[in-house]
Amino acid sequence: MLTIGELASYAGVTVRAVRHYHAKGLLPEPQRDRSGYRRYDAGAVIELIKIRTLAEAGVPLARVRELLQAGEEEFAAAVADIDRRLRAEIRQRQRHRSQIARLAAGDNLALPAEVVEYLDRLRALGLDERIVQVERDGWILLAAHSPERVPEWISRKREQIADPRLIAFYRTLDQALDQATDDPRLVELADVLAAYMTQMAEEKGEDYVDDVDVEPTMVRLMDALAFDTVPPARRLIELLKRRGWSGWTKLERVGPPRAAEGTDQA
């Protein structure tokens, strides 16, 4: 026969837990010996192990009491149900761990692998990290808003980034990052970008150029990211509009280019 301390040790719980289970009516209290001490048999150890196992699995104590009184079939079915729930929780926790790991991985935050690969390509071209940041933040928003369209968009981006004309545009923008909004290189950049967009529209069609199918609120949010990170971008938009194109995230043709105004050089 076992003392309460020995019972607790065998079952892997504390003496306090044994007393708690007594108080909840889960574990019957045995008769006391002549010295007034409780004495437990092997059956008590088995019952206590069942209680501990169910409680550790997250089963409420009221439900534990029911299961201990259930027949073999009902008990087995309940245990199978608990096992299914635990496996579902494990899968969920594994997803959470994966998400946490992505948080620690920088660009992998909420971004598919193909987008991370594209951002790495921009870095390999030697572009300023601020430009990469604008692209990254925009992709985070797009991936959250329309994840099903990411493969289509990234395929187009891969095609575009292989075009030396677009790379030249990026490099010109890179040089203008730390310049004042009246820097003449912005005029050059606007010419380069407008010519590139016009040629692309002629070659691929205007739908190819203007295909960021998101609501205006998202467009404004993504534009704000670009303007905050790359201040010359706002001035560049003004210059582009004079050349027949409007927008940053969502480019649209707004009419034939107008003659360059004197303010372009201001």
Short mmCIF file of C-alpha atoms in Angstrom, two decimals, residues 85-241:
data_model
loop_
_atom_site.label_atom_id
_atom_site.label_comp_id
_atom_site.label_asym_id
_atom_site.label_seq_id
_atom_site.Cartn_x
_atom_site.Cartn_y
_atom_site.Cartn_z
CA ARG A 85 -8.09 17.66 -31.53
CA LEU A 86 -4.50 17.47 -30.34
CA ARG A 87 -3.24 16.64 -33.83
CA ALA A 88 -5.15 19.64 -35.21
CA GLU A 89 -3.60 21.86 -32.52
CA ILE A 90 -0.15 20.51 -33.38
CA ARG A 91 -0.66 21.36 -37.06
CA GLN A 92 -1.82 24.85 -36.10
CA ARG A 93 1.19 25.37 -33.83
CA GLN A 94 3.49 24.17 -36.58
CA ARG A 95 1.95 26.80 -38.89
CA HIS A 96 2.49 29.40 -36.18
CA ARG A 97 6.11 28.33 -35.81
CA SER A 98 6.55 28.64 -39.56
CA GLN A 99 5.09 32.14 -39.47
CA ILE A 100 7.37 33.13 -36.59
CA ALA A 101 10.36 31.79 -38.51
CA ARG A 102 9.32 33.91 -41.49
CA LEU A 103 9.13 36.96 -39.25
CA ALA A 104 12.75 36.39 -38.33
CA ALA A 105 13.71 36.01 -41.98
CA GLY A 106 13.18 39.62 -43.05
CA ASP A 107 11.80 39.68 -46.59
CA ASN A 108 10.09 36.34 -46.00
CA LEU A 109 7.48 38.16 -43.91
CA ALA A 110 4.16 37.29 -45.58
CA LEU A 111 5.90 36.96 -48.95
CA PRO A 112 5.91 33.96 -51.29
CA ALA A 113 9.28 32.53 -52.25
CA GLU A 114 9.06 33.85 -55.82
CA VAL A 115 8.67 37.42 -54.54
CA VAL A 116 11.66 37.02 -52.21
CA GLU A 117 13.63 35.76 -55.21
CA TYR A 118 12.59 38.84 -57.19
CA LEU A 119 13.68 41.18 -54.36
CA ASP A 120 17.02 39.38 -54.18
CA ARG A 121 17.37 39.99 -57.91
CA LEU A 122 16.87 43.73 -57.37
CA ARG A 123 19.57 43.70 -54.70
CA ALA A 124 21.87 41.77 -57.03
CA LEU A 125 21.49 44.61 -59.53
CA GLY A 126 22.98 46.89 -56.88
CA LEU A 127 19.86 48.99 -56.35
CA ASP A 128 19.49 51.17 -53.28
CA GLU A 129 17.83 49.33 -50.40
CA ARG A 130 15.14 52.02 -50.24
CA ILE A 131 13.93 51.03 -53.68
CA VAL A 132 13.90 47.38 -52.64
CA GLN A 133 11.98 48.36 -49.51
CA VAL A 134 9.28 50.10 -51.55
CA GLU A 135 8.93 47.02 -53.72
CA ARG A 136 8.89 44.70 -50.69
CA ASP A 137 6.25 46.67 -48.79
CA GLY A 138 4.09 46.89 -51.88
CA TRP A 139 4.32 43.14 -52.39
CA ILE A 140 3.35 42.50 -48.77
CA LEU A 141 0.14 44.47 -49.36
CA LEU A 142 -0.55 42.81 -52.72
CA ALA A 143 0.09 39.30 -51.37
CA ALA A 144 -2.28 39.93 -48.48
CA HIS A 145 -4.95 41.44 -50.74
CA SER A 146 -4.81 39.11 -53.76
CA PRO A 147 -2.55 36.10 -53.06
CA GLU A 148 -4.00 34.19 -56.01
CA ARG A 149 -2.66 36.82 -58.45
CA VAL A 150 0.90 36.90 -57.12
CA PRO A 151 2.19 34.23 -59.58
CA GLU A 152 0.79 36.22 -62.51
CA TRP A 153 2.21 39.54 -61.29
CA ILE A 154 5.61 38.14 -60.37
CA SER A 155 5.91 36.43 -63.75
CA ARG A 156 5.39 39.81 -65.40
CA LYS A 157 7.91 41.42 -63.05
CA ARG A 158 10.52 38.80 -63.93
CA GLU A 159 9.96 39.55 -67.60
CA GLN A 160 10.24 43.28 -67.04
CA ILE A 161 13.34 43.13 -64.84
CA ALA A 162 15.11 41.30 -67.66
CA ASP A 163 14.55 44.34 -69.90
CA PRO A 164 17.64 46.60 -69.91
CA ARG A 165 15.35 49.63 -70.35
CA LEU A 166 13.64 49.01 -67.01
CA ILE A 167 16.97 48.39 -65.32
CA ALA A 168 18.17 51.71 -66.70
CA PHE A 169 15.08 53.35 -65.21
CA TYR A 170 15.77 51.82 -61.80
CA ARG A 171 19.38 52.96 -61.91
CA THR A 172 18.37 56.50 -62.80
CA LEU A 173 15.88 56.53 -59.93
CA ASP A 174 18.60 55.14 -57.69
CA GLN A 175 20.79 58.15 -58.49
CA ALA A 176 17.95 60.60 -57.82
CA LEU A 177 17.00 59.29 -54.38
CA ASP A 178 18.96 61.84 -52.39
CA GLN A 179 18.43 64.74 -54.75
CA ALA A 180 16.04 67.68 -54.36
CA THR A 181 12.70 67.49 -56.13
CA ASP A 182 13.96 70.02 -58.68
CA ASP A 183 16.93 67.84 -59.65
CA PRO A 184 17.12 67.75 -63.46
CA ARG A 185 17.73 64.03 -63.35
CA LEU A 186 14.07 63.58 -62.43
CA VAL A 187 13.18 65.09 -65.80
CA GLU A 188 15.49 62.61 -67.45
CA LEU A 189 13.93 59.83 -65.41
CA ALA A 190 10.41 60.90 -66.39
CA ASP A 191 11.45 60.86 -70.07
CA VAL A 192 12.95 57.39 -69.68
CA LEU A 193 9.95 55.98 -67.84
CA ALA A 194 7.35 57.56 -70.15
CA ALA A 195 9.14 56.26 -73.22
CA TYR A 196 9.42 52.81 -71.65
CA MET A 197 5.71 52.69 -70.71
CA THR A 198 4.63 53.96 -74.13
CA GLN A 199 6.73 51.39 -75.95
CA MET A 200 5.50 48.61 -73.66
CA ALA A 201 1.88 49.65 -74.27
CA GLU A 202 2.49 49.57 -78.03
CA GLU A 203 4.18 46.17 -77.86
CA LYS A 204 2.02 44.45 -75.25
CA GLY A 205 -1.16 46.51 -75.13
CA GLU A 206 -2.34 49.00 -72.54
CA ASP A 207 -3.94 46.26 -70.44
CA TYR A 208 -0.44 44.89 -69.88
CA VAL A 209 0.72 48.22 -68.46
CA ASP A 210 -2.39 48.98 -66.42
CA ASP A 211 -3.12 45.64 -64.76
CA VAL A 212 -2.91 46.26 -61.01
CA ASP A 213 -6.51 45.30 -60.36
CA VAL A 214 -6.95 46.56 -56.79
CA GLU A 215 -9.33 49.07 -55.31
CA PRO A 216 -8.39 52.77 -55.13
CA THR A 217 -7.81 52.64 -51.37
CA MET A 218 -5.09 50.01 -51.83
CA VAL A 219 -3.54 52.02 -54.67
CA ARG A 220 -3.37 55.13 -52.48
CA LEU A 221 -1.86 53.12 -49.64
CA MET A 222 0.85 51.67 -51.88
CA ASP A 223 1.54 55.07 -53.44
CA ALA A 224 1.96 56.53 -49.95
CA LEU A 225 4.55 53.86 -49.17
CA ALA A 226 6.54 54.88 -52.24
CA PHE A 227 6.26 58.62 -51.59
CA ASP A 228 7.30 58.26 -47.94
CA THR A 229 10.29 56.06 -48.75
CA VAL A 230 11.34 57.69 -52.03
CA PRO A 231 10.36 61.40 -51.81
CA PRO A 232 11.32 62.20 -55.45
CA ALA A 233 8.61 59.76 -56.58
CA ARG A 234 5.86 62.34 -56.01
CA ARG A 235 7.62 64.85 -58.27
CA LEU A 236 8.20 62.13 -60.81
CA ILE A 237 4.46 61.47 -60.98
CA GLU A 238 3.85 65.12 -61.81
CA LEU A 239 6.40 64.97 -64.61
CA LEU A 240 4.97 61.71 -65.97
CA LYS A 241 1.50 63.21 -66.23
#
